Amino acid sequence: MGVDEEQAAQEAVFRAVEREVAVMFRRGRARSAEMSRLVHPQLEGMAYSLLAHLYDAGEVRVTEVGTHFGVGKATISRQIKALEELDLVARQPDPLDGRASLVSLTEDGARRYRRAHEARLASFRELLGAWEADDLAQFARLLARFNEAAQTLYRHPELAD
């Protein structure tokens, strides 16, 4: 195989990967919206991801949540306010900086998140349950490797799907 043919073959593989990742991202966004509504019927969009982050992080500054998701303080504050109005998160003044706020899940928010998360895990078990353990472990390793590499996309949001 000549250099041009190798380059063309490699380009075809990159295009195939890009196409499959785009499909996965689109489905992931749609699934995240479904999961958000499972937590509470009035939620949409990235609310499930936001709740998942707060569940894992515990009490965290609003600005740190915004940084984690790559959005500004105004955007994340609006989203947190919507969650507060549904009593899924609580906001407290930061004792170390009176200008900042700390947010965390309420007891109801944590309970609702856990219930939705268990449903999500059940769907993954159904989807991947027939896979061989070695294939599943390899898939997890490759996804982790991909996600590590993909962190650079957050520095260039115009490239994100």
PDB file of C-alpha atoms in Angstrom:
ATOM      1  CA  MET A   1       0.000   0.000   0.000  1.00  0.00           C
ATOM      2  CA  GLY A   2       1.400   3.368  -1.028  1.00  0.00           C
ATOM      3  CA  VAL A   3       1.619   6.463   1.187  1.00  0.00           C
ATOM      4  CA  ASP A   4      -1.446   8.054  -0.463  1.00  0.00           C
ATOM      5  CA  GLU A   5      -3.455   4.870   0.008  1.00  0.00           C
ATOM      6  CA  GLU A   6      -2.401   4.640   3.667  1.00  0.00           C
ATOM      7  CA  GLN A   7      -3.391   8.258   4.217  1.00  0.00           C
ATOM      8  CA  ALA A   8      -6.740   7.681   2.512  1.00  0.00           C
ATOM      9  CA  ALA A   9      -7.361   4.554   4.614  1.00  0.00           C
ATOM     10  CA  GLN A  10      -6.433   6.404   7.819  1.00  0.00           C
ATOM     11  CA  GLU A  11      -8.691   9.320   6.834  1.00  0.00           C
ATOM     12  CA  ALA A  12     -11.579   6.886   6.238  1.00  0.00           C
ATOM     13  CA  VAL A  13     -11.042   5.432   9.729  1.00  0.00           C
ATOM     14  CA  PHE A  14     -10.965   8.901  11.316  1.00  0.00           C
ATOM     15  CA  ARG A  15     -14.192   9.782   9.499  1.00  0.00           C
ATOM     16  CA  ALA A  16     -15.831   6.549  10.691  1.00  0.00           C
ATOM     17  CA  VAL A  17     -14.778   7.244  14.294  1.00  0.00           C
ATOM     18  CA  GLU A  18     -16.008  10.844  14.049  1.00  0.00           C
ATOM     19  CA  ARG A  19     -19.367   9.669  12.696  1.00  0.00           C
ATOM     20  CA  GLU A  20     -19.839   7.063  15.451  1.00  0.00           C
ATOM     21  CA  VAL A  21     -18.782   9.481  18.194  1.00  0.00           C
ATOM     22  CA  ALA A  22     -21.234  12.075  16.823  1.00  0.00           C
ATOM     23  CA  VAL A  23     -24.025   9.478  16.955  1.00  0.00           C
ATOM     24  CA  MET A  24     -23.025   8.538  20.509  1.00  0.00           C
ATOM     25  CA  PHE A  25     -22.999  12.206  21.584  1.00  0.00           C
ATOM     26  CA  ARG A  26     -26.408  12.907  20.020  1.00  0.00           C
ATOM     27  CA  ARG A  27     -27.889   9.843  21.682  1.00  0.00           C
ATOM     28  CA  GLY A  28     -26.178  10.788  24.931  1.00  0.00           C
ATOM     29  CA  ARG A  29     -27.715  14.272  24.897  1.00  0.00           C
ATOM     30  CA  ALA A  30     -31.143  12.807  24.207  1.00  0.00           C
ATOM     31  CA  ARG A  31     -30.664  10.195  26.945  1.00  0.00           C
ATOM     32  CA  SER A  32     -29.490  12.874  29.383  1.00  0.00           C
ATOM     33  CA  ALA A  33     -32.677  14.839  28.737  1.00  0.00           C
ATOM     34  CA  GLU A  34     -34.718  11.664  29.364  1.00  0.00           C
ATOM     35  CA  MET A  35     -32.793  11.042  32.581  1.00  0.00           C
ATOM     36  CA  SER A  36     -33.392  14.637  33.670  1.00  0.00           C
ATOM     37  CA  ARG A  37     -37.144  14.189  33.203  1.00  0.00           C
ATOM     38  CA  LEU A  38     -36.963  10.916  35.126  1.00  0.00           C
ATOM     39  CA  VAL A  39     -35.529  12.875  38.069  1.00  0.00           C
ATOM     40  CA  HIS A  40     -38.279  15.478  37.736  1.00  0.00           C
ATOM     41  CA  PRO A  41     -40.764  16.037  34.876  1.00  0.00           C
ATOM     42  CA  GLN A  42     -39.939  19.759  34.671  1.00  0.00           C
ATOM     43  CA  LEU A  43     -36.208  19.222  34.072  1.00  0.00           C
ATOM     44  CA  GLU A  44     -34.570  19.279  30.682  1.00  0.00           C
ATOM     45  CA  GLY A  45     -31.183  19.235  29.083  1.00  0.00           C
ATOM     46  CA  MET A  46     -28.109  18.910  31.198  1.00  0.00           C
ATOM     47  CA  ALA A  47     -29.868  18.831  34.574  1.00  0.00           C
ATOM     48  CA  TYR A  48     -29.098  15.126  35.046  1.00  0.00           C
ATOM     49  CA  SER A  49     -25.388  15.738  34.400  1.00  0.00           C
ATOM     50  CA  LEU A  50     -25.452  18.650  36.826  1.00  0.00           C
ATOM     51  CA  LEU A  51     -27.117  16.519  39.495  1.00  0.00           C
ATOM     52  CA  ALA A  52     -24.606  13.712  38.864  1.00  0.00           C
ATOM     53  CA  HIS A  53     -21.732  16.137  39.359  1.00  0.00           C
ATOM     54  CA  LEU A  54     -23.206  17.457  42.597  1.00  0.00           C
ATOM     55  CA  TYR A  55     -23.888  13.923  43.792  1.00  0.00           C
ATOM     56  CA  ASP A  56     -20.229  13.014  43.250  1.00  0.00           C
ATOM     57  CA  ALA A  57     -18.739  16.332  44.413  1.00  0.00           C
ATOM     58  CA  GLY A  58     -20.923  16.986  47.444  1.00  0.00           C
ATOM     59  CA  GLU A  59     -21.002  20.641  48.465  1.00  0.00           C
ATOM     60  CA  VAL A  60     -19.207  22.743  45.846  1.00  0.00           C
ATOM     61  CA  ARG A  61     -18.925  26.379  44.785  1.00  0.00           C
ATOM     62  CA  VAL A  62     -21.232  27.516  42.006  1.00  0.00           C
ATOM     63  CA  THR A  63     -18.234  28.808  40.036  1.00  0.00           C
ATOM     64  CA  GLU A  64     -16.541  25.394  40.290  1.00  0.00           C
ATOM     65  CA  VAL A  65     -19.669  23.755  38.855  1.00  0.00           C
ATOM     66  CA  GLY A  66     -19.569  26.221  35.964  1.00  0.00           C
ATOM     67  CA  THR A  67     -15.890  25.497  35.390  1.00  0.00           C
ATOM     68  CA  HIS A  68     -16.539  21.756  35.426  1.00  0.00           C
ATOM     69  CA  PHE A  69     -19.132  22.133  32.650  1.00  0.00           C
ATOM     70  CA  GLY A  70     -17.296  24.871  30.785  1.00  0.00           C
ATOM     71  CA  VAL A  71     -20.069  27.444  31.177  1.00  0.00           C
ATOM     72  CA  GLY A  72     -20.145  30.891  32.722  1.00  0.00           C
ATOM     73  CA  LYS A  73     -21.402  31.817  36.154  1.00  0.00           C
ATOM     74  CA  ALA A  74     -24.635  33.346  34.814  1.00  0.00           C
ATOM     75  CA  THR A  75     -25.531  30.184  32.882  1.00  0.00           C
ATOM     76  CA  ILE A  76     -24.802  27.809  35.740  1.00  0.00           C
ATOM     77  CA  SER A  77     -26.550  30.089  38.240  1.00  0.00           C
ATOM     78  CA  ARG A  78     -29.740  29.977  36.134  1.00  0.00           C
ATOM     79  CA  GLN A  79     -29.599  26.207  35.954  1.00  0.00           C
ATOM     80  CA  ILE A  80     -28.960  25.873  39.681  1.00  0.00           C
ATOM     81  CA  LYS A  81     -31.797  28.304  40.410  1.00  0.00           C
ATOM     82  CA  ALA A  82     -34.186  26.073  38.452  1.00  0.00           C
ATOM     83  CA  LEU A  83     -33.021  23.079  40.505  1.00  0.00           C
ATOM     84  CA  GLU A  84     -33.411  25.087  43.716  1.00  0.00           C
ATOM     85  CA  GLU A  85     -36.991  25.996  42.806  1.00  0.00           C
ATOM     86  CA  LEU A  86     -37.740  22.265  42.538  1.00  0.00           C
ATOM     87  CA  ASP A  87     -36.026  21.650  45.907  1.00  0.00           C
ATOM     88  CA  LEU A  88     -33.427  19.371  44.299  1.00  0.00           C
ATOM     89  CA  VAL A  89     -30.440  21.474  45.330  1.00  0.00           C
ATOM     90  CA  ALA A  90     -29.727  23.877  48.152  1.00  0.00           C
ATOM     91  CA  ARG A  91     -27.499  26.929  48.049  1.00  0.00           C
ATOM     92  CA  GLN A  92     -25.549  28.121  51.087  1.00  0.00           C
ATOM     93  CA  PRO A  93     -23.165  31.054  51.546  1.00  0.00           C
ATOM     94  CA  ASP A  94     -19.529  29.956  51.390  1.00  0.00           C
ATOM     95  CA  PRO A  95     -18.121  30.456  54.914  1.00  0.00           C
ATOM     96  CA  LEU A  96     -14.669  31.110  53.409  1.00  0.00           C
ATOM     97  CA  ASP A  97     -15.878  33.755  50.942  1.00  0.00           C
ATOM     98  CA  GLY A  98     -19.115  35.635  51.572  1.00  0.00           C
ATOM     99  CA  ARG A  99     -19.359  36.559  47.889  1.00  0.00           C
ATOM    100  CA  ALA A 100     -19.520  32.908  46.810  1.00  0.00           C
ATOM    101  CA  SER A 101     -22.210  30.254  47.189  1.00  0.00           C
ATOM    102  CA  LEU A 102     -21.944  26.543  47.829  1.00  0.00           C
ATOM    103  CA  VAL A 103     -24.498  24.169  46.315  1.00  0.00           C
ATOM    104  CA  SER A 104     -25.344  20.583  47.107  1.00  0.00           C
ATOM    105  CA  LEU A 105     -28.147  18.136  46.507  1.00  0.00           C
ATOM    106  CA  THR A 106     -31.040  18.147  48.914  1.00  0.00           C
ATOM    107  CA  GLU A 107     -32.099  14.833  50.411  1.00  0.00           C
ATOM    108  CA  ASP A 108     -34.914  14.661  47.847  1.00  0.00           C
ATOM    109  CA  GLY A 109     -32.529  15.611  45.029  1.00  0.00           C
ATOM    110  CA  ALA A 110     -30.088  12.854  46.027  1.00  0.00           C
ATOM    111  CA  ARG A 111     -32.899  10.295  46.301  1.00  0.00           C
ATOM    112  CA  ARG A 112     -34.321  11.227  42.906  1.00  0.00           C
ATOM    113  CA  TYR A 113     -30.860  11.237  41.317  1.00  0.00           C
ATOM    114  CA  ARG A 114     -30.030   7.780  42.742  1.00  0.00           C
ATOM    115  CA  ARG A 115     -33.322   6.374  41.429  1.00  0.00           C
ATOM    116  CA  ALA A 116     -32.650   7.743  37.923  1.00  0.00           C
ATOM    117  CA  HIS A 117     -29.037   6.590  38.050  1.00  0.00           C
ATOM    118  CA  GLU A 118     -30.102   3.038  38.915  1.00  0.00           C
ATOM    119  CA  ALA A 119     -32.467   3.096  35.935  1.00  0.00           C
ATOM    120  CA  ARG A 120     -29.605   4.265  33.733  1.00  0.00           C
ATOM    121  CA  LEU A 121     -27.338   1.500  35.000  1.00  0.00           C
ATOM    122  CA  ALA A 122     -30.080  -1.040  34.319  1.00  0.00           C
ATOM    123  CA  SER A 123     -30.299   0.176  30.718  1.00  0.00           C
ATOM    124  CA  PHE A 124     -26.516  -0.181  30.337  1.00  0.00           C
ATOM    125  CA  ARG A 125     -26.702  -3.705  31.755  1.00  0.00           C
ATOM    126  CA  GLU A 126     -29.435  -4.531  29.242  1.00  0.00           C
ATOM    127  CA  LEU A 127     -27.530  -2.946  26.365  1.00  0.00           C
ATOM    128  CA  LEU A 128     -24.153  -4.502  27.154  1.00  0.00           C
ATOM    129  CA  GLY A 129     -25.121  -7.585  29.134  1.00  0.00           C
ATOM    130  CA  ALA A 130     -24.432  -9.990  26.272  1.00  0.00           C
ATOM    131  CA  TRP A 131     -20.918  -8.676  25.720  1.00  0.00           C
ATOM    132  CA  GLU A 132     -17.946 -10.794  26.768  1.00  0.00           C
ATOM    133  CA  ALA A 133     -16.324  -9.504  29.962  1.00  0.00           C
ATOM    134  CA  ASP A 134     -12.993  -8.924  28.175  1.00  0.00           C
ATOM    135  CA  ASP A 135     -14.694  -6.934  25.402  1.00  0.00           C
ATOM    136  CA  LEU A 136     -16.555  -4.839  27.949  1.00  0.00           C
ATOM    137  CA  ALA A 137     -13.351  -4.173  29.917  1.00  0.00           C
ATOM    138  CA  GLN A 138     -11.536  -3.197  26.701  1.00  0.00           C
ATOM    139  CA  PHE A 139     -14.420  -0.914  25.717  1.00  0.00           C
ATOM    140  CA  ALA A 140     -14.242   0.786  29.133  1.00  0.00           C
ATOM    141  CA  ARG A 141     -10.458   1.250  28.787  1.00  0.00           C
ATOM    142  CA  LEU A 142     -10.793   2.698  25.287  1.00  0.00           C
ATOM    143  CA  LEU A 143     -13.605   5.042  26.350  1.00  0.00           C
ATOM    144  CA  ALA A 144     -11.503   6.250  29.289  1.00  0.00           C
ATOM    145  CA  ARG A 145      -8.560   6.831  26.955  1.00  0.00           C
ATOM    146  CA  PHE A 146     -10.820   8.659  24.511  1.00  0.00           C
ATOM    147  CA  ASN A 147     -12.308  10.833  27.275  1.00  0.00           C
ATOM    148  CA  GLU A 148      -8.833  11.761  28.533  1.00  0.00           C
ATOM    149  CA  ALA A 149      -7.853  12.843  25.034  1.00  0.00           C
ATOM    150  CA  ALA A 150     -11.198  14.620  24.534  1.00  0.00           C
ATOM    151  CA  GLN A 151     -10.539  16.972  27.446  1.00  0.00           C
ATOM    152  CA  THR A 152      -8.677  19.172  24.983  1.00  0.00           C
ATOM    153  CA  LEU A 153     -11.980  19.734  23.130  1.00  0.00           C
ATOM    154  CA  TYR A 154     -13.269  21.676  26.111  1.00  0.00           C
ATOM    155  CA  ARG A 155     -10.508  24.169  25.484  1.00  0.00           C
ATOM    156  CA  HIS A 156     -11.915  24.558  21.953  1.00  0.00           C
ATOM    157  CA  PRO A 157     -15.722  24.521  22.294  1.00  0.00           C
ATOM    158  CA  GLU A 158     -16.163  25.277  18.610  1.00  0.00           C
ATOM    159  CA  LEU A 159     -14.967  21.705  17.940  1.00  0.00           C
ATOM    160  CA  ALA A 160     -17.421  20.011  20.264  1.00  0.00           C
ATOM    161  CA  ASP A 161     -20.348  18.226  18.638  1.00  0.00           C
TER     162      ASP A 161
END
